Amino acid sequence: MDIRFEKVDFTYQPGTPFETRALFDIDLEVKAGSYTALVGHTGSGKSTLLQHLNALLKPTSGVVTIGDRRITPETDNKNLKPIRKKVGIVFQFPEAQLFEETVAKDIAFGPKNFGVSEEEARKLAAEYLALVGLDETYMERSPFDLSGGQMRRVAIAGVLAMEPEVLVLDEPTAGLDPQGRKEMMEMFQRLHDEKGLTIVLVTHLMDDVADFADYVYVLEKGHIAKCGTPQEVFADVSWVEEKQIGVPTATAFAEKLVAKGFQFDYLPLTAEDLADQLLALGGLSHDE
Amino acid sequence: MMNKLIFGRYIPGDSLIHKLDPRAKLIASFYFIGIIFLANNWQSYLLAGIFTLGCVLVSKISLSFFIRGVKPLIWLIIFTVALQMFFTTGGQVYWSWWIFTLTEFGVTNGIFIFCRFILIIFMSTLLTLTTAPLELSDAIEYILRPLKVVHFPVHEISLMLSIALRFVPTLMDETEKIMNAQRARGVDFGEGNLIQKMKAIIPLLIPLFVSSFNRAEDLATAMEARGYNGGEGRTKYRKLDWHLRDTVTIVIFALFTVGLILLRK
C-alpha cells in the first residue's frame, strides 16, 4: 500500500492567535514494501507529518493518499478505521498507552477493536509477544509490573498484533539499552524482509538510517530539505553537518581518513562498507 | 477540542493591565463580581458596561477573544435568562401561555441578568488572559495568609495550586498523545451510544492516572533531593511589588462603586 503526500500544509489551531504552521508544501511518497526514514531536528514537524500517515490529523490544504483513500481537508472523521488498521503507529514512549489488566489483554485490544474474535486476538497476542522477545509467562502479568523496556516491548507487540501493512515507528528505541535497541531494530528489519512490511522510521540516530533505510527524507522547519537514498543524502557531508543532523559514525570516520589522503570508491555508510573498502585498499597497498 | 477553550488561558503582553500586581487584579475581579449586583437599572448597567469595555481596551487584547470566552457558557446563559423571562411576574403582561407568562418585569430582569453574566465573564476572562498562572497562585497565597492564624495550611495549598497549574498543559499534552495512540489502535472517542462512549474513555483514563502517579512520585523525589522540607523558613524568589498603579486601580474601582450606588434607584 502506497502513501503519497501532495502539497500538504498543516497549521495547528488555525484562525486563533495561537496559530502555528507545522508543515509547508510537503510532497512525499512511501512506496509499498519500502523502508523510509524521516530525520530532522526536534520541532521540524516529523511527528506532525507522522500523524498524517493514518489520518489522525488531516491536512489544512493538499491531499494525502493512503492506499485508495484520499484524505483532504474536507474528509470527515467517519470510516477512518480501515486506514488505522492498515497503518500501525508506534508512538514515542509507547509504554504510556498500556492500560489493561494483563499483557495478553492489552496486546489483544487493538485486533479486537478491528473486529478480530476474542480467541483469534489471544492467539495473535501470544504470537507477537514471542516475536518481541518475551515468553508466554508474561501473558497473564499486569503490564504495570514490568520494567520499562519490557513495557515498551508489550506496547510494540500491541501495534504489531493489528497486523498493519505499514508500520510507522517514532523513535522506537529512545531510552532503551544498547542490547534492547539492537534486538528491536533487528526485529523490525526481519518483519520488513520476511513479511514485506512497509516501514517508516522517525529517528535521530543516523547509524540506524544508514543500516536499515532505503530512502530518507530530511525535514527542516516544516519543509522537506532533502530526500533520496542514504547514499545521496549523506554524500554532501558538509551540508548534513550544517543542518546539524549528523552523519553515520562510519561516514564520519571515513571523512577523517579522506582528510589524511585515503581514497574511497564510494562513501561508506555502515561499518561493513567501511571495513570492506579498507580491506580492499589494504590488499592493494600490500601488492605494491 | 481543548484548543478552543479561551477561558483560563494566558496571553503574554505588556499592557498596563498585564503589569498590574496580581493581587490587585485578583481583588479587583472578585470585588467587581460583588458590586455588579448593585446595578439594578439601565443607567447603572450602562456604567458597568462602559467600565468593563474600558478595562478590555486598556488590556490591548482583541474583543473577539472575550466573545469567544462567552461561547462555551452561552447555553447556560440562555437557559437562565429564559427562566427569568418566563417565570417573573409583575408589571404589564405581554403574552401568556400555559404556565409561561412574558411580563414587563420579566423582560427587564432577563436583560439585566444577561448583562450581568456577560460582564462577569468578561472581567474574569480579563483576569486570566492577563495574569500568568504562577502569578495568580502567588497572589492567592498572599491573600490567604491571614488564615494561618486558624492553622489553615496556606503554604501547602498554594504549593499544590502552583504545581497543579504548572502541570495542566503537560497533562493536556499527555492526554492528546495517549488519545492519538489509542485512536491508532482503533478506539473511537465520542462515537456510539453513551455506554460505548464511556467504555472508550477507559483506555485514556487509566494510562493518565498511572502516569500522574509516576509523575508525582518523580516530582516528590526530585523536590526532596533538592532540599525541600516544607514551608517553614523558606524564602521567596518571585516577590510581589505593590506600585502606585495598583493603588490607583483599587481607587478607580472604589469610584466605580460610588457611581453605581448613585445611579441605582
Short mmCIF file of N, CA and C in Angstrom, two decimals, chain B residues 99-213:
data_model
loop_
_atom_site.label_atom_id
_atom_site.label_comp_id
_atom_site.label_asym_id
_atom_site.label_seq_id
_atom_site.Cartn_x
_atom_site.Cartn_y
_atom_site.Cartn_z
N ILE B 99 -48.14 27.74 31.62
CA ILE B 99 -47.51 28.32 32.82
C ILE B 99 -46.54 29.45 32.47
N PHE B 100 -46.33 29.71 31.18
CA PHE B 100 -45.38 30.74 30.79
C PHE B 100 -46.06 32.08 30.64
N THR B 101 -45.51 33.10 31.25
CA THR B 101 -46.01 34.46 31.02
C THR B 101 -44.82 35.37 30.74
N LEU B 102 -45.01 36.23 29.77
CA LEU B 102 -43.96 37.20 29.45
C LEU B 102 -44.43 38.54 29.96
N THR B 103 -43.75 39.06 30.99
CA THR B 103 -44.20 40.32 31.58
C THR B 103 -43.11 41.37 31.44
N GLU B 104 -43.49 42.57 31.72
CA GLU B 104 -42.56 43.71 31.65
C GLU B 104 -41.37 43.47 32.57
N PHE B 105 -41.68 43.10 33.81
CA PHE B 105 -40.59 42.86 34.77
C PHE B 105 -39.69 41.71 34.32
N GLY B 106 -40.36 40.70 33.77
CA GLY B 106 -39.61 39.53 33.32
C GLY B 106 -38.60 39.89 32.27
N VAL B 107 -39.03 40.70 31.27
CA VAL B 107 -38.13 41.06 30.19
C VAL B 107 -36.96 41.89 30.71
N THR B 108 -37.24 42.88 31.53
CA THR B 108 -36.14 43.71 32.05
C THR B 108 -35.21 42.87 32.92
N ASN B 109 -35.80 42.00 33.74
CA ASN B 109 -34.97 41.14 34.58
C ASN B 109 -34.07 40.26 33.73
N GLY B 110 -34.65 39.69 32.68
CA GLY B 110 -33.88 38.81 31.79
C GLY B 110 -32.71 39.56 31.18
N ILE B 111 -32.98 40.75 30.68
CA ILE B 111 -31.91 41.53 30.05
C ILE B 111 -30.81 41.86 31.06
N PHE B 112 -31.23 42.24 32.27
CA PHE B 112 -30.24 42.58 33.30
C PHE B 112 -29.36 41.37 33.62
N ILE B 113 -29.99 40.23 33.78
CA ILE B 113 -29.22 39.02 34.12
C ILE B 113 -28.24 38.69 33.00
N PHE B 114 -28.72 38.86 31.76
CA PHE B 114 -27.85 38.61 30.61
C PHE B 114 -26.61 39.51 30.69
N CYS B 115 -26.86 40.82 30.94
CA CYS B 115 -25.75 41.77 31.05
C CYS B 115 -24.80 41.37 32.17
N ARG B 116 -25.38 40.95 33.29
CA ARG B 116 -24.57 40.61 34.45
C ARG B 116 -23.63 39.44 34.12
N PHE B 117 -24.20 38.42 33.47
CA PHE B 117 -23.40 37.27 33.05
C PHE B 117 -22.23 37.72 32.18
N ILE B 118 -22.57 38.48 31.14
CA ILE B 118 -21.56 38.88 30.17
C ILE B 118 -20.45 39.67 30.86
N LEU B 119 -20.85 40.62 31.71
CA LEU B 119 -19.84 41.46 32.37
C LEU B 119 -18.94 40.64 33.28
N ILE B 120 -19.55 39.71 34.03
CA ILE B 120 -18.73 38.89 34.94
C ILE B 120 -17.76 38.02 34.14
N ILE B 121 -18.25 37.43 33.04
CA ILE B 121 -17.37 36.58 32.23
C ILE B 121 -16.24 37.41 31.62
N PHE B 122 -16.59 38.59 31.13
CA PHE B 122 -15.56 39.46 30.54
C PHE B 122 -14.48 39.77 31.57
N MET B 123 -14.91 40.14 32.77
CA MET B 123 -13.96 40.56 33.80
C MET B 123 -13.07 39.39 34.21
N SER B 124 -13.69 38.21 34.39
CA SER B 124 -12.84 37.10 34.84
C SER B 124 -11.95 36.60 33.70
N THR B 125 -12.45 36.68 32.46
CA THR B 125 -11.58 36.33 31.33
C THR B 125 -10.41 37.30 31.26
N LEU B 126 -10.70 38.56 31.53
CA LEU B 126 -9.63 39.57 31.53
C LEU B 126 -8.56 39.21 32.55
N LEU B 127 -9.01 38.76 33.73
CA LEU B 127 -8.04 38.38 34.77
C LEU B 127 -7.14 37.25 34.28
N THR B 128 -7.75 36.18 33.74
CA THR B 128 -6.92 35.02 33.36
C THR B 128 -6.11 35.29 32.10
N LEU B 129 -6.61 36.13 31.21
CA LEU B 129 -5.86 36.39 29.99
C LEU B 129 -4.62 37.24 30.24
N THR B 130 -4.67 38.06 31.30
CA THR B 130 -3.56 38.98 31.52
C THR B 130 -2.64 38.56 32.67
N THR B 131 -3.01 37.48 33.37
CA THR B 131 -2.20 37.10 34.53
C THR B 131 -1.66 35.69 34.34
N ALA B 132 -0.37 35.53 34.46
CA ALA B 132 0.22 34.20 34.34
C ALA B 132 -0.24 33.34 35.51
N PRO B 133 -0.47 32.05 35.28
CA PRO B 133 -0.97 31.18 36.34
C PRO B 133 -0.14 31.25 37.63
N LEU B 134 1.19 31.32 37.49
CA LEU B 134 2.01 31.34 38.70
C LEU B 134 1.82 32.62 39.49
N GLU B 135 1.64 33.72 38.76
CA GLU B 135 1.35 34.99 39.45
C GLU B 135 0.07 34.88 40.26
N LEU B 136 -0.93 34.25 39.63
CA LEU B 136 -2.20 34.08 40.31
C LEU B 136 -2.05 33.28 41.59
N SER B 137 -1.24 32.20 41.51
CA SER B 137 -1.13 31.37 42.72
C SER B 137 -0.35 32.12 43.80
N ASP B 138 0.62 32.95 43.37
CA ASP B 138 1.32 33.80 44.35
C ASP B 138 0.34 34.74 45.04
N ALA B 139 -0.52 35.33 44.23
CA ALA B 139 -1.48 36.29 44.78
C ALA B 139 -2.41 35.59 45.75
N ILE B 140 -2.87 34.39 45.38
CA ILE B 140 -3.78 33.67 46.27
C ILE B 140 -3.09 33.35 47.58
N GLU B 141 -1.82 32.93 47.49
CA GLU B 141 -1.09 32.63 48.72
C GLU B 141 -1.03 33.86 49.63
N TYR B 142 -0.73 35.01 49.02
CA TYR B 142 -0.61 36.22 49.81
C TYR B 142 -1.92 36.58 50.48
N ILE B 143 -3.00 36.49 49.67
CA ILE B 143 -4.29 36.91 50.19
C ILE B 143 -4.79 35.97 51.28
N LEU B 144 -4.43 34.69 51.16
CA LEU B 144 -4.89 33.72 52.17
C LEU B 144 -4.06 33.75 53.45
N ARG B 145 -2.95 34.49 53.41
CA ARG B 145 -2.01 34.41 54.52
C ARG B 145 -2.62 34.65 55.91
N PRO B 146 -3.57 35.59 56.05
CA PRO B 146 -4.16 35.79 57.38
C PRO B 146 -4.78 34.52 57.96
N LEU B 147 -5.16 33.58 57.09
CA LEU B 147 -5.82 32.36 57.58
C LEU B 147 -4.87 31.45 58.35
N LYS B 148 -3.56 31.75 58.30
CA LYS B 148 -2.59 30.96 59.06
C LYS B 148 -2.94 30.95 60.54
N VAL B 149 -3.52 32.05 60.99
CA VAL B 149 -3.88 32.18 62.40
C VAL B 149 -4.79 31.04 62.83
N VAL B 150 -5.67 30.60 61.94
CA VAL B 150 -6.57 29.50 62.30
C VAL B 150 -6.02 28.16 61.81
N HIS B 151 -4.68 28.09 61.60
CA HIS B 151 -3.98 26.87 61.19
C HIS B 151 -4.43 26.34 59.85
N PHE B 152 -4.81 27.22 58.96
CA PHE B 152 -5.13 26.83 57.59
C PHE B 152 -3.80 26.63 56.86
N PRO B 153 -3.59 25.47 56.18
CA PRO B 153 -2.29 25.20 55.56
C PRO B 153 -2.06 26.04 54.29
N VAL B 154 -1.79 27.31 54.46
CA VAL B 154 -1.70 28.23 53.33
C VAL B 154 -0.57 27.82 52.37
N HIS B 155 0.60 27.51 52.93
CA HIS B 155 1.73 27.17 52.08
C HIS B 155 1.44 25.92 51.26
N GLU B 156 0.89 24.89 51.91
CA GLU B 156 0.62 23.62 51.22
C GLU B 156 -0.40 23.84 50.09
N ILE B 157 -1.43 24.60 50.42
CA ILE B 157 -2.47 24.84 49.42
C ILE B 157 -1.87 25.58 48.23
N SER B 158 -1.05 26.59 48.50
CA SER B 158 -0.53 27.37 47.38
C SER B 158 0.51 26.56 46.59
N LEU B 159 1.24 25.68 47.30
CA LEU B 159 2.18 24.81 46.58
C LEU B 159 1.43 23.87 45.64
N MET B 160 0.36 23.27 46.19
CA MET B 160 -0.43 22.35 45.37
C MET B 160 -1.03 23.10 44.18
N LEU B 161 -1.47 24.31 44.46
CA LEU B 161 -2.09 25.11 43.40
C LEU B 161 -1.08 25.40 42.30
N SER B 162 0.15 25.81 42.71
CA SER B 162 1.09 26.16 41.65
C SER B 162 1.58 24.93 40.90
N ILE B 163 1.71 23.78 41.60
CA ILE B 163 2.08 22.56 40.88
C ILE B 163 0.97 22.16 39.92
N ALA B 164 -0.27 22.24 40.42
CA ALA B 164 -1.41 21.86 39.57
C ALA B 164 -1.44 22.74 38.32
N LEU B 165 -1.27 24.04 38.52
CA LEU B 165 -1.32 24.95 37.37
C LEU B 165 -0.20 24.65 36.39
N ARG B 166 0.99 24.37 36.96
CA ARG B 166 2.12 24.06 36.11
C ARG B 166 1.88 22.82 35.24
N PHE B 167 1.14 21.84 35.79
CA PHE B 167 1.00 20.58 35.08
C PHE B 167 -0.24 20.50 34.21
N VAL B 168 -1.08 21.53 34.24
CA VAL B 168 -2.26 21.49 33.37
C VAL B 168 -1.87 21.33 31.90
N PRO B 169 -1.00 22.17 31.37
CA PRO B 169 -0.64 21.97 29.95
C PRO B 169 0.09 20.65 29.69
N THR B 170 0.94 20.23 30.63
CA THR B 170 1.65 18.96 30.45
C THR B 170 0.66 17.80 30.36
N LEU B 171 -0.31 17.82 31.27
CA LEU B 171 -1.29 16.74 31.27
C LEU B 171 -2.17 16.80 30.02
N MET B 172 -2.45 18.01 29.56
CA MET B 172 -3.24 18.14 28.34
C MET B 172 -2.50 17.53 27.16
N ASP B 173 -1.20 17.81 27.07
CA ASP B 173 -0.38 17.22 26.01
C ASP B 173 -0.41 15.71 26.09
N GLU B 174 -0.23 15.24 27.31
CA GLU B 174 -0.20 13.80 27.55
C GLU B 174 -1.53 13.16 27.12
N THR B 175 -2.62 13.83 27.49
CA THR B 175 -3.94 13.32 27.11
C THR B 175 -4.05 13.19 25.60
N GLU B 176 -3.62 14.25 24.94
CA GLU B 176 -3.66 14.27 23.48
C GLU B 176 -2.86 13.11 22.90
N LYS B 177 -1.66 12.90 23.46
CA LYS B 177 -0.78 11.85 22.96
C LYS B 177 -1.41 10.47 23.13
N ILE B 178 -1.90 10.21 24.36
CA ILE B 178 -2.47 8.89 24.62
C ILE B 178 -3.72 8.69 23.77
N MET B 179 -4.51 9.74 23.62
CA MET B 179 -5.70 9.66 22.78
C MET B 179 -5.32 9.24 21.37
N ASN B 180 -4.28 9.88 20.83
CA ASN B 180 -3.83 9.55 19.48
C ASN B 180 -3.35 8.11 19.39
N ALA B 181 -2.59 7.70 20.41
CA ALA B 181 -2.06 6.33 20.40
C ALA B 181 -3.21 5.33 20.42
N GLN B 182 -4.23 5.59 21.23
CA GLN B 182 -5.36 4.64 21.30
C GLN B 182 -6.20 4.72 20.04
N ARG B 183 -6.31 5.92 19.46
CA ARG B 183 -7.03 6.03 18.20
C ARG B 183 -6.36 5.19 17.13
N ALA B 184 -5.01 5.22 17.15
CA ALA B 184 -4.26 4.43 16.18
C ALA B 184 -4.48 2.94 16.41
N ARG B 185 -4.91 2.58 17.64
CA ARG B 185 -5.21 1.17 17.92
C ARG B 185 -6.70 0.87 17.73
N GLY B 186 -7.41 1.79 17.12
CA GLY B 186 -8.79 1.51 16.74
C GLY B 186 -9.86 1.94 17.72
N VAL B 187 -9.54 2.83 18.66
CA VAL B 187 -10.56 3.34 19.57
C VAL B 187 -11.26 4.53 18.92
N ASP B 188 -12.60 4.54 19.00
CA ASP B 188 -13.34 5.70 18.51
C ASP B 188 -13.80 6.51 19.70
N PHE B 189 -13.21 7.67 19.89
CA PHE B 189 -13.65 8.51 21.01
C PHE B 189 -14.88 9.29 20.57
N GLY B 190 -15.85 9.40 21.47
CA GLY B 190 -17.03 10.22 21.18
C GLY B 190 -17.94 9.68 20.11
N GLU B 191 -17.88 8.37 19.87
CA GLU B 191 -18.82 7.79 18.91
C GLU B 191 -19.62 6.68 19.59
N GLY B 192 -20.76 6.36 19.00
CA GLY B 192 -21.61 5.32 19.55
C GLY B 192 -22.50 5.84 20.65
N ASN B 193 -23.19 4.92 21.35
CA ASN B 193 -24.10 5.36 22.42
C ASN B 193 -23.32 5.69 23.68
N LEU B 194 -24.06 6.09 24.71
CA LEU B 194 -23.44 6.59 25.94
C LEU B 194 -22.49 5.55 26.55
N ILE B 195 -22.95 4.28 26.60
CA ILE B 195 -22.12 3.25 27.23
C ILE B 195 -20.83 3.04 26.44
N GLN B 196 -20.95 3.01 25.11
CA GLN B 196 -19.76 2.84 24.28
C GLN B 196 -18.79 4.01 24.47
N LYS B 197 -19.36 5.21 24.59
CA LYS B 197 -18.52 6.40 24.80
C LYS B 197 -17.76 6.30 26.11
N MET B 198 -18.48 5.86 27.17
CA MET B 198 -17.83 5.75 28.48
C MET B 198 -16.73 4.69 28.43
N LYS B 199 -17.03 3.56 27.76
CA LYS B 199 -16.04 2.50 27.67
C LYS B 199 -14.78 2.97 26.94
N ALA B 200 -14.98 3.81 25.94
CA ALA B 200 -13.84 4.27 25.14
C ALA B 200 -12.90 5.14 25.97
N ILE B 201 -13.42 5.68 27.09
CA ILE B 201 -12.60 6.58 27.89
C ILE B 201 -11.60 5.81 28.77
N ILE B 202 -11.93 4.54 29.07
CA ILE B 202 -11.06 3.76 29.96
C ILE B 202 -9.61 3.70 29.45
N PRO B 203 -9.39 3.37 28.16
CA PRO B 203 -8.00 3.31 27.67
C PRO B 203 -7.28 4.66 27.72
N LEU B 204 -8.02 5.71 27.96
CA LEU B 204 -7.40 7.03 28.09
C LEU B 204 -7.15 7.34 29.55
N LEU B 205 -8.16 7.02 30.38
CA LEU B 205 -8.13 7.41 31.78
C LEU B 205 -7.06 6.67 32.58
N ILE B 206 -6.99 5.34 32.36
CA ILE B 206 -6.06 4.55 33.17
C ILE B 206 -4.60 4.96 32.92
N PRO B 207 -4.17 5.05 31.64
CA PRO B 207 -2.79 5.50 31.43
C PRO B 207 -2.53 6.89 32.01
N LEU B 208 -3.54 7.76 31.96
CA LEU B 208 -3.35 9.11 32.51
C LEU B 208 -3.13 9.06 34.02
N PHE B 209 -3.95 8.24 34.70
CA PHE B 209 -3.79 8.12 36.15
C PHE B 209 -2.42 7.55 36.48
N VAL B 210 -2.08 6.48 35.77
CA VAL B 210 -0.80 5.82 36.03
C VAL B 210 0.35 6.81 35.83
N SER B 211 0.29 7.57 34.74
CA SER B 211 1.40 8.48 34.51
C SER B 211 1.39 9.62 35.53
N SER B 212 0.21 10.00 36.00
CA SER B 212 0.18 11.03 37.06
C SER B 212 0.83 10.53 38.34
N PHE B 213 0.54 9.25 38.67
CA PHE B 213 1.17 8.69 39.87
C PHE B 213 2.69 8.70 39.72
#
